Every structure is written in C-alpha cells, then in structure tokens.
mmCIF file of C-alpha atoms in Angstrom:
data_model
loop_
_atom_site.group_PDB
_atom_site.id
_atom_site.type_symbol
_atom_site.label_atom_id
_atom_site.label_comp_id
_atom_site.label_asym_id
_atom_site.label_seq_id
_atom_site.Cartn_x
_atom_site.Cartn_y
_atom_site.Cartn_z
ATOM 1 C CA MET V 1 -12.347 12.733 9.178
ATOM 2 C CA SER V 2 -11.233 9.837 7.000
ATOM 3 C CA LYS V 3 -7.682 9.766 5.648
ATOM 4 C CA VAL V 4 -7.169 8.426 2.115
ATOM 5 C CA ILE V 5 -3.756 6.938 1.304
ATOM 6 C CA VAL V 6 -2.596 5.726 -2.098
ATOM 7 C CA VAL V 7 0.171 3.106 -2.147
ATOM 8 C CA ALA V 8 2.127 3.324 -5.398
ATOM 9 C CA SER V 9 5.311 2.078 -7.056
ATOM 10 C CA GLY V 10 7.115 3.035 -10.229
ATOM 11 C CA LYS V 11 7.638 -0.575 -11.306
ATOM 12 C CA GLY V 12 6.077 -3.954 -10.694
ATOM 13 C CA GLY V 13 7.430 -6.481 -8.243
ATOM 14 C CA THR V 14 8.215 -4.149 -5.334
ATOM 15 C CA GLY V 15 5.657 -5.787 -3.047
ATOM 16 C CA LYS V 16 3.303 -2.807 -3.186
ATOM 17 C CA SER V 17 0.154 -4.853 -2.619
ATOM 18 C CA THR V 18 1.764 -6.595 0.355
ATOM 19 C CA VAL V 19 2.537 -3.168 1.797
ATOM 20 C CA SER V 20 -1.061 -2.049 1.196
ATOM 21 C CA VAL V 21 -2.448 -5.095 2.989
ATOM 22 C CA GLY V 22 0.149 -4.969 5.774
ATOM 23 C CA LEU V 23 -0.609 -1.320 6.464
ATOM 24 C CA ALA V 24 -4.361 -1.894 6.412
ATOM 25 C CA VAL V 25 -4.075 -4.798 8.874
ATOM 26 C CA ALA V 26 -1.813 -2.748 11.158
ATOM 27 C CA LEU V 27 -4.251 0.191 11.175
ATOM 28 C CA VAL V 28 -7.102 -2.157 12.096
ATOM 29 C CA LYS V 29 -5.008 -3.382 15.027
ATOM 30 C CA LEU V 30 -4.979 0.250 16.188
ATOM 31 C CA ASN V 31 -8.797 0.027 16.326
ATOM 32 C CA LYS V 32 -9.288 1.868 13.046
ATOM 33 C CA LYS V 33 -12.014 1.005 10.569
ATOM 34 C CA VAL V 34 -10.244 0.522 7.231
ATOM 35 C CA LEU V 35 -11.346 0.093 3.629
ATOM 36 C CA LEU V 36 -8.777 -1.341 1.230
ATOM 37 C CA VAL V 37 -9.539 -0.454 -2.397
ATOM 38 C CA ASP V 38 -7.887 -2.454 -5.183
ATOM 39 C CA CYS V 39 -7.398 -0.224 -8.245
ATOM 40 C CA ASP V 40 -5.341 -2.654 -10.321
ATOM 41 C CA SER V 41 -7.976 -3.432 -12.962
ATOM 42 C CA GLY V 42 -7.209 -6.625 -14.861
ATOM 43 C CA MET V 43 -4.625 -7.704 -12.282
ATOM 44 C CA ARG V 44 -6.583 -7.624 -9.044
ATOM 45 C CA GLY V 45 -5.148 -9.633 -6.194
ATOM 46 C CA ILE V 46 -6.140 -8.087 -2.866
ATOM 47 C CA ASP V 47 -9.183 -10.387 -2.694
ATOM 48 C CA LEU V 48 -6.884 -13.418 -2.971
ATOM 49 C CA MET V 49 -4.545 -12.096 -0.295
ATOM 50 C CA LEU V 50 -7.474 -11.601 2.090
ATOM 51 C CA GLY V 51 -9.210 -14.873 1.225
ATOM 52 C CA VAL V 52 -12.473 -13.355 -0.046
ATOM 53 C CA GLU V 53 -12.210 -14.179 -3.751
ATOM 54 C CA LYS V 54 -15.084 -16.693 -3.640
ATOM 55 C CA GLU V 55 -17.448 -14.097 -2.176
ATOM 56 C CA LEU V 56 -17.042 -11.512 -4.945
ATOM 57 C CA VAL V 57 -20.023 -10.572 -7.075
ATOM 58 C CA TYR V 58 -19.494 -6.849 -7.709
ATOM 59 C CA ASP V 59 -16.397 -4.691 -8.058
ATOM 60 C CA VAL V 60 -15.437 -1.020 -8.160
ATOM 61 C CA SER V 61 -16.546 -0.653 -11.797
ATOM 62 C CA ASP V 62 -20.031 -1.918 -10.857
ATOM 63 C CA ALA V 63 -20.160 0.530 -7.946
ATOM 64 C CA VAL V 64 -19.437 3.555 -10.132
ATOM 65 C CA GLY V 65 -21.287 2.342 -13.227
ATOM 66 C CA GLY V 66 -24.643 1.783 -11.562
ATOM 67 C CA GLY V 67 -24.427 -2.002 -11.690
ATOM 68 C CA CYS V 68 -24.962 -2.149 -7.938
ATOM 69 C CA ASP V 69 -25.267 0.005 -4.856
ATOM 70 C CA LYS V 70 -21.834 1.230 -3.733
ATOM 71 C CA THR V 71 -21.992 -0.781 -0.515
ATOM 72 C CA ALA V 72 -22.648 -4.018 -2.435
ATOM 73 C CA ALA V 73 -19.109 -3.859 -3.841
ATOM 74 C CA ILE V 74 -17.588 -3.600 -0.359
ATOM 75 C CA TYR V 75 -16.781 -6.887 1.357
ATOM 76 C CA VAL V 76 -16.158 -7.681 5.003
ATOM 77 C CA THR V 77 -12.982 -9.690 5.410
ATOM 78 C CA SER V 78 -13.160 -12.660 7.733
ATOM 79 C CA ASN V 79 -9.416 -12.531 8.394
ATOM 80 C CA ILE V 80 -9.519 -9.508 10.688
ATOM 81 C CA TYR V 81 -12.452 -7.628 12.185
ATOM 82 C CA GLY V 82 -12.663 -4.018 11.013
ATOM 83 C CA LEU V 83 -11.059 -4.495 7.609
ATOM 84 C CA TYR V 84 -13.166 -4.104 4.462
ATOM 85 C CA MET V 85 -12.176 -4.345 0.813
ATOM 86 C CA MET V 86 -13.437 -3.242 -2.579
ATOM 87 C CA PRO V 87 -12.080 -5.301 -5.505
ATOM 88 C CA ALA V 88 -10.799 -3.981 -8.800
ATOM 89 C CA ALA V 89 -12.458 -4.964 -12.054
ATOM 90 C CA LEU V 90 -11.307 -8.235 -13.583
ATOM 91 C CA SER V 91 -10.899 -6.605 -16.988
ATOM 92 C CA ALA V 92 -8.539 -3.707 -17.678
ATOM 93 C CA GLU V 93 -11.205 -2.363 -20.043
ATOM 94 C CA ASP V 94 -13.346 -1.577 -16.988
ATOM 95 C CA GLU V 95 -10.736 0.703 -15.428
ATOM 96 C CA VAL V 96 -12.278 3.611 -13.529
ATOM 97 C CA SER V 97 -11.436 7.213 -14.466
ATOM 98 C CA PRO V 98 -9.814 9.608 -11.958
ATOM 99 C CA GLU V 99 -12.907 11.815 -11.718
ATOM 100 C CA VAL V 100 -15.251 8.902 -11.125
ATOM 101 C CA LEU V 101 -13.055 7.234 -8.514
ATOM 102 C CA ARG V 102 -12.550 10.531 -6.690
ATOM 103 C CA GLU V 103 -16.320 10.957 -6.507
ATOM 104 C CA LEU V 104 -16.797 7.393 -5.252
ATOM 105 C CA ILE V 105 -14.206 7.775 -2.484
ATOM 106 C CA GLU V 106 -15.718 11.129 -1.497
ATOM 107 C CA ASP V 107 -19.131 9.487 -1.141
ATOM 108 C CA ILE V 108 -17.986 6.645 1.121
ATOM 109 C CA LYS V 109 -14.934 7.920 2.997
ATOM 110 C CA ASN V 110 -16.769 9.202 6.068
ATOM 111 C CA ASP V 111 -17.743 5.611 6.881
ATOM 112 C CA TYR V 112 -14.079 4.740 7.558
ATOM 113 C CA ASP V 113 -11.120 6.015 9.519
ATOM 114 C CA TYR V 114 -8.762 5.132 6.670
ATOM 115 C CA ILE V 115 -9.097 4.228 3.024
ATOM 116 C CA VAL V 116 -5.989 2.588 1.572
ATOM 117 C CA ILE V 117 -5.892 2.512 -2.235
ATOM 118 C CA ASP V 118 -3.635 -0.078 -3.867
ATOM 119 C CA SER V 119 -2.531 1.558 -7.137
ATOM 120 C CA PRO V 120 -1.375 -0.301 -10.233
ATOM 121 C CA ALA V 121 2.403 -0.189 -10.691
ATOM 122 C CA GLY V 122 3.754 2.529 -12.968
ATOM 123 C CA THR V 123 2.449 5.936 -13.966
ATOM 124 C CA GLY V 124 -0.424 5.013 -16.261
ATOM 125 C CA SER V 125 -4.102 5.886 -16.157
ATOM 126 C CA GLY V 126 -4.773 3.433 -13.304
ATOM 127 C CA PHE V 127 -2.252 5.255 -11.158
ATOM 128 C CA ASP V 128 -3.832 8.588 -12.117
ATOM 129 C CA ALA V 129 -7.203 7.363 -10.850
ATOM 130 C CA ALA V 130 -5.822 5.959 -7.597
ATOM 131 C CA ALA V 131 -3.791 9.090 -6.855
ATOM 132 C CA ALA V 132 -6.639 11.476 -7.683
ATOM 133 C CA ALA V 133 -8.763 10.095 -4.869
ATOM 134 C CA ALA V 134 -6.011 10.299 -2.205
ATOM 135 C CA ASP V 135 -4.783 13.068 0.061
ATOM 136 C CA ARG V 136 -1.468 11.398 0.920
ATOM 137 C CA ALA V 137 0.810 8.841 -0.750
ATOM 138 C CA LEU V 138 3.300 6.099 0.015
ATOM 139 C CA ILE V 139 5.840 5.150 -2.655
ATOM 140 C CA VAL V 140 7.164 1.595 -2.339
ATOM 141 C CA VAL V 141 10.687 0.847 -3.556
ATOM 142 C CA ASN V 142 13.181 -1.980 -3.387
ATOM 143 C CA PRO V 143 16.869 -1.127 -2.767
ATOM 144 C CA GLU V 144 17.890 -1.139 -6.429
ATOM 145 C CA PRO V 145 18.464 1.595 -9.069
ATOM 146 C CA THR V 146 15.548 0.609 -11.324
ATOM 147 C CA SER V 147 13.168 0.927 -8.397
ATOM 148 C CA VAL V 148 14.652 4.319 -7.477
ATOM 149 C CA ARG V 149 14.001 5.565 -11.014
ATOM 150 C CA GLY V 150 10.407 4.407 -10.743
ATOM 151 C CA CYS V 151 10.082 6.240 -7.425
ATOM 152 C CA LEU V 152 11.268 9.489 -8.991
ATOM 153 C CA ASN V 153 8.716 9.126 -11.809
ATOM 154 C CA ILE V 154 5.899 8.522 -9.338
ATOM 155 C CA HIS V 155 6.974 11.409 -7.094
ATOM 156 C CA ARG V 156 7.129 13.763 -10.088
ATOM 157 C CA LYS V 157 3.590 12.866 -11.180
ATOM 158 C CA LEU V 158 2.284 13.251 -7.636
ATOM 159 C CA ALA V 159 3.895 16.688 -7.416
ATOM 160 C CA GLU V 160 2.374 17.705 -10.748
ATOM 161 C CA SER V 161 -1.060 16.804 -9.407
ATOM 162 C CA GLY V 162 -0.527 18.833 -6.237
ATOM 163 C CA LYS V 163 0.178 15.949 -3.855
ATOM 164 C CA THR V 164 2.713 17.050 -1.249
ATOM 165 C CA ASP V 165 2.219 14.547 1.591
ATOM 166 C CA VAL V 166 4.398 11.803 0.092
ATOM 167 C CA ARG V 167 6.536 9.298 2.002
ATOM 168 C CA LEU V 168 8.933 6.504 1.095
ATOM 169 C CA VAL V 169 8.609 2.828 2.075
ATOM 170 C CA ILE V 170 11.706 0.707 1.416
ATOM 171 C CA ASN V 171 10.419 -2.852 1.086
ATOM 172 C CA ARG V 172 12.179 -6.231 1.069
ATOM 173 C CA PHE V 173 15.259 -4.827 2.751
ATOM 174 C CA ASP V 174 18.005 -7.276 3.728
ATOM 175 C CA PRO V 175 20.995 -5.488 5.354
ATOM 176 C CA LYS V 176 23.506 -8.190 4.458
ATOM 177 C CA ARG V 177 22.434 -8.431 0.822
ATOM 178 C CA PHE V 178 22.272 -4.633 0.602
ATOM 179 C CA VAL V 179 25.959 -4.423 1.531
ATOM 180 C CA GLN V 180 26.964 -7.355 -0.687
ATOM 181 C CA MET V 181 25.302 -5.869 -3.766
ATOM 182 C CA GLY V 182 27.154 -2.587 -3.295
ATOM 183 C CA LEU V 183 24.633 -0.582 -5.315
ATOM 184 C CA PHE V 184 24.541 2.221 -2.749
ATOM 185 C CA GLU V 185 27.132 3.391 -0.254
ATOM 186 C CA ASN V 186 24.592 3.223 2.550
ATOM 187 C CA LEU V 187 20.878 3.519 3.274
ATOM 188 C CA ASP V 188 21.078 7.312 3.411
ATOM 189 C CA GLU V 189 22.317 7.402 -0.195
ATOM 190 C CA LEU V 190 19.361 5.265 -1.302
ATOM 191 C CA ILE V 191 16.931 7.584 0.470
ATOM 192 C CA ASP V 192 18.601 10.683 -0.980
ATOM 193 C CA LYS V 193 18.366 9.295 -4.510
ATOM 194 C CA CYS V 194 14.647 8.656 -4.030
ATOM 195 C CA GLU V 195 14.170 12.335 -3.088
ATOM 196 C CA THR V 196 11.364 11.274 -0.763
ATOM 197 C CA GLN V 197 11.137 11.403 3.022
ATOM 198 C CA LEU V 198 11.420 7.946 4.584
ATOM 199 C CA ILE V 199 8.574 6.600 6.703
ATOM 200 C CA ALA V 200 9.313 2.841 6.880
ATOM 201 C CA VAL V 201 11.821 0.104 6.121
ATOM 202 C CA VAL V 202 10.199 -3.319 5.753
ATOM 203 C CA PRO V 203 12.516 -6.345 5.959
ATOM 204 C CA GLU V 204 12.705 -9.173 3.449
ATOM 205 C CA ASP V 205 10.205 -11.716 4.736
ATOM 206 C CA ILE V 206 9.304 -14.878 2.854
ATOM 207 C CA LYS V 207 6.687 -15.744 5.457
ATOM 208 C CA ILE V 208 4.497 -12.714 4.803
ATOM 209 C CA ALA V 209 4.593 -13.479 1.069
ATOM 210 C CA SER V 210 3.511 -17.059 1.793
ATOM 211 C CA ILE V 211 0.700 -15.877 4.067
ATOM 212 C CA ALA V 212 -0.598 -13.516 1.387
ATOM 213 C CA GLN V 213 -0.527 -16.145 -1.362
ATOM 214 C CA ARG V 214 -2.537 -18.507 0.870
ATOM 215 C CA GLY V 215 -5.168 -15.830 1.501
ATOM 216 C CA GLN V 216 -4.339 -15.650 5.204
ATOM 217 C CA SER V 217 -3.319 -11.973 5.470
ATOM 218 C CA GLY V 218 -4.521 -10.691 8.824
ATOM 219 C CA LYS V 219 -4.924 -14.189 10.291
ATOM 220 C CA GLU V 220 -1.291 -15.192 10.642
ATOM 221 C CA SER V 221 1.641 -13.136 11.847
ATOM 222 C CA ALA V 222 5.077 -12.687 10.281
ATOM 223 C CA PRO V 223 8.352 -11.019 11.326
ATOM 224 C CA SER V 224 7.782 -8.020 9.031
ATOM 225 C CA MET V 225 4.438 -7.176 10.667
ATOM 226 C CA LYS V 226 6.341 -5.168 13.276
ATOM 227 C CA ALA V 227 7.507 -2.841 10.501
ATOM 228 C CA PHE V 228 3.913 -2.387 9.318
ATOM 229 C CA GLU V 229 2.771 -1.720 12.879
ATOM 230 C CA ASN V 230 5.430 0.984 13.172
ATOM 231 C CA LEU V 231 4.353 2.393 9.794
ATOM 232 C CA ALA V 232 0.768 2.644 11.043
ATOM 233 C CA LEU V 233 1.947 4.394 14.211
ATOM 234 C CA ARG V 234 3.917 6.935 12.168
ATOM 235 C CA ILE V 235 0.886 7.615 10.001
ATOM 236 C CA GLU V 236 -1.001 8.186 13.240
ATOM 237 C CA GLY V 237 1.561 10.825 14.225
ATOM 238 C CA GLN V 238 3.797 8.779 16.522
ATOM 239 C CA ASN V 239 7.524 8.221 15.976
ATOM 240 C CA PRO V 240 8.722 4.705 16.812
ATOM 241 C CA PRO V 241 12.449 4.277 15.990
ATOM 242 C CA LEU V 242 13.702 2.088 13.150
ATOM 243 C CA PRO V 243 15.162 -1.116 14.652
ATOM 244 C CA LYS V 244 18.954 -1.068 14.575
ATOM 245 C CA LYS V 245 19.043 -4.773 13.692
ATOM 246 C CA LEU V 246 16.983 -4.151 10.560
ATOM 247 C CA LEU V 247 19.456 -1.513 9.421
ATOM 248 C CA GLY V 248 22.429 -3.799 10.013
ATOM 249 C CA LEU V 249 23.585 -1.816 13.062
ATOM 250 C CA LYS V 250 24.635 -3.136 16.447
#
C-alpha cells in the first residue's frame, strides 16, 4: 500500500523542497517507486531541481480540472530511474483545493510505493491541500527561534486535522555555528521546543543546493545525501544512528 508523506515548514527558506527531493531520491535508491508532487502553486520549483522544466505541458491543476488525463501531468525524471514528478500550477490562482487533491492522490497512489508532497511554506490554503492528501508528515526547521515557531504552528494545524504521524527534520545544521549562535543550550532543547519527535538532522551543505539549482538532483551526490538515505531508512522502519560528527560529538 502506498505511503503519502507531506513535507511542510512554518516559514520559507528552511530548505523544505530540498528535503522533499532528497528524500524522494533516497527512497528510489531503496528500490521504491516514488511520485513527487509539487503543491506550491505560483512558486513551483521541483521541476527545475529535477531538470524537467522544458518537458512540462500539464500540471496538477490540469489533472484535476479535466484539462488532461491524470497520467499526462506526471513526468518521468531522467535524473534517476524510478522517480516521477507532478508539477504545481504556475499561477497561484490555479491552486487545488484540499478535497480535490485528496481525491487525485487517492486515485493514483496505488501506482507508487511512496508519494511525497512538497507543501507551500506556512499554514495557508496550499498547506491545507497538501496535508489533506497525506497520512504522515515531516516538518522541516532550521535551528533558529523563528523556524521553531513556524514548526509549532504547522504541528498544531496537523493535529487539528487529525494527523498524528508527524516527525521533525532539522535542516541546514552546522554544529559549530549552532554553538556560536547560542540560541539553544543544546540540540535537545531545540527538539523539545519544536514539540515534535526527531527523525533526521541534515547538515549544512552548499553542494546539494548547487546541484538542485543546476537541475541535477539525483544525478550528482553531495555530503548531505547520507542524511537523506538515513531518513529514508527510518521511514522504512529501520533505525540508523545519527552520526556523532554531525552533532558535534567526538
């Protein structure tokens, strides 16, 4: 049975889309068939990160509005075999409603092992649609108070909608900078303030950002891919340990 995961963040700039793509690529490496759905209408970018922007004709709004068959809005990525993507609408005015997106995902989910939904940042109507279609959620935060506040807002809305399988991904983590900034006593305090069970810590990695902006996600490797591979394993029910080096431990 397919598993549907929404990747959300309470504020922009946390690297949520990078996490969505990194997780999708890592799941494919575990021999899973994965569909990555971009729900950020008006701000779509997953197609650019996967290098398929020139192939796009239809998007999710066409698929639900009768402008095309549902499968016509799903694109095979050339970067990595087994990864498919459905782009968001170019215009925010074409944003899909929660009920319609839930129905779409229900219709197509049995064709995939995983569907990863990249939600718009924040708690607006785009988030509502992305979350409605999912049965589990990842909240992406950076190690800073404003990001923690956004996490709490997202977690509250997920709880109100009955979502209980929610996990925390700390992204762009640099142990040295974390200590120098002195915003939290330690990593445990950050996790406690987020009130969400941790599932992954992804290190700061300029290379993975460069790869994504060049549309090479899935083709080239980067140091942080190990964190995404461990995230995929945990989602699969395994329990690889967090690297001590990443946490600033000896």
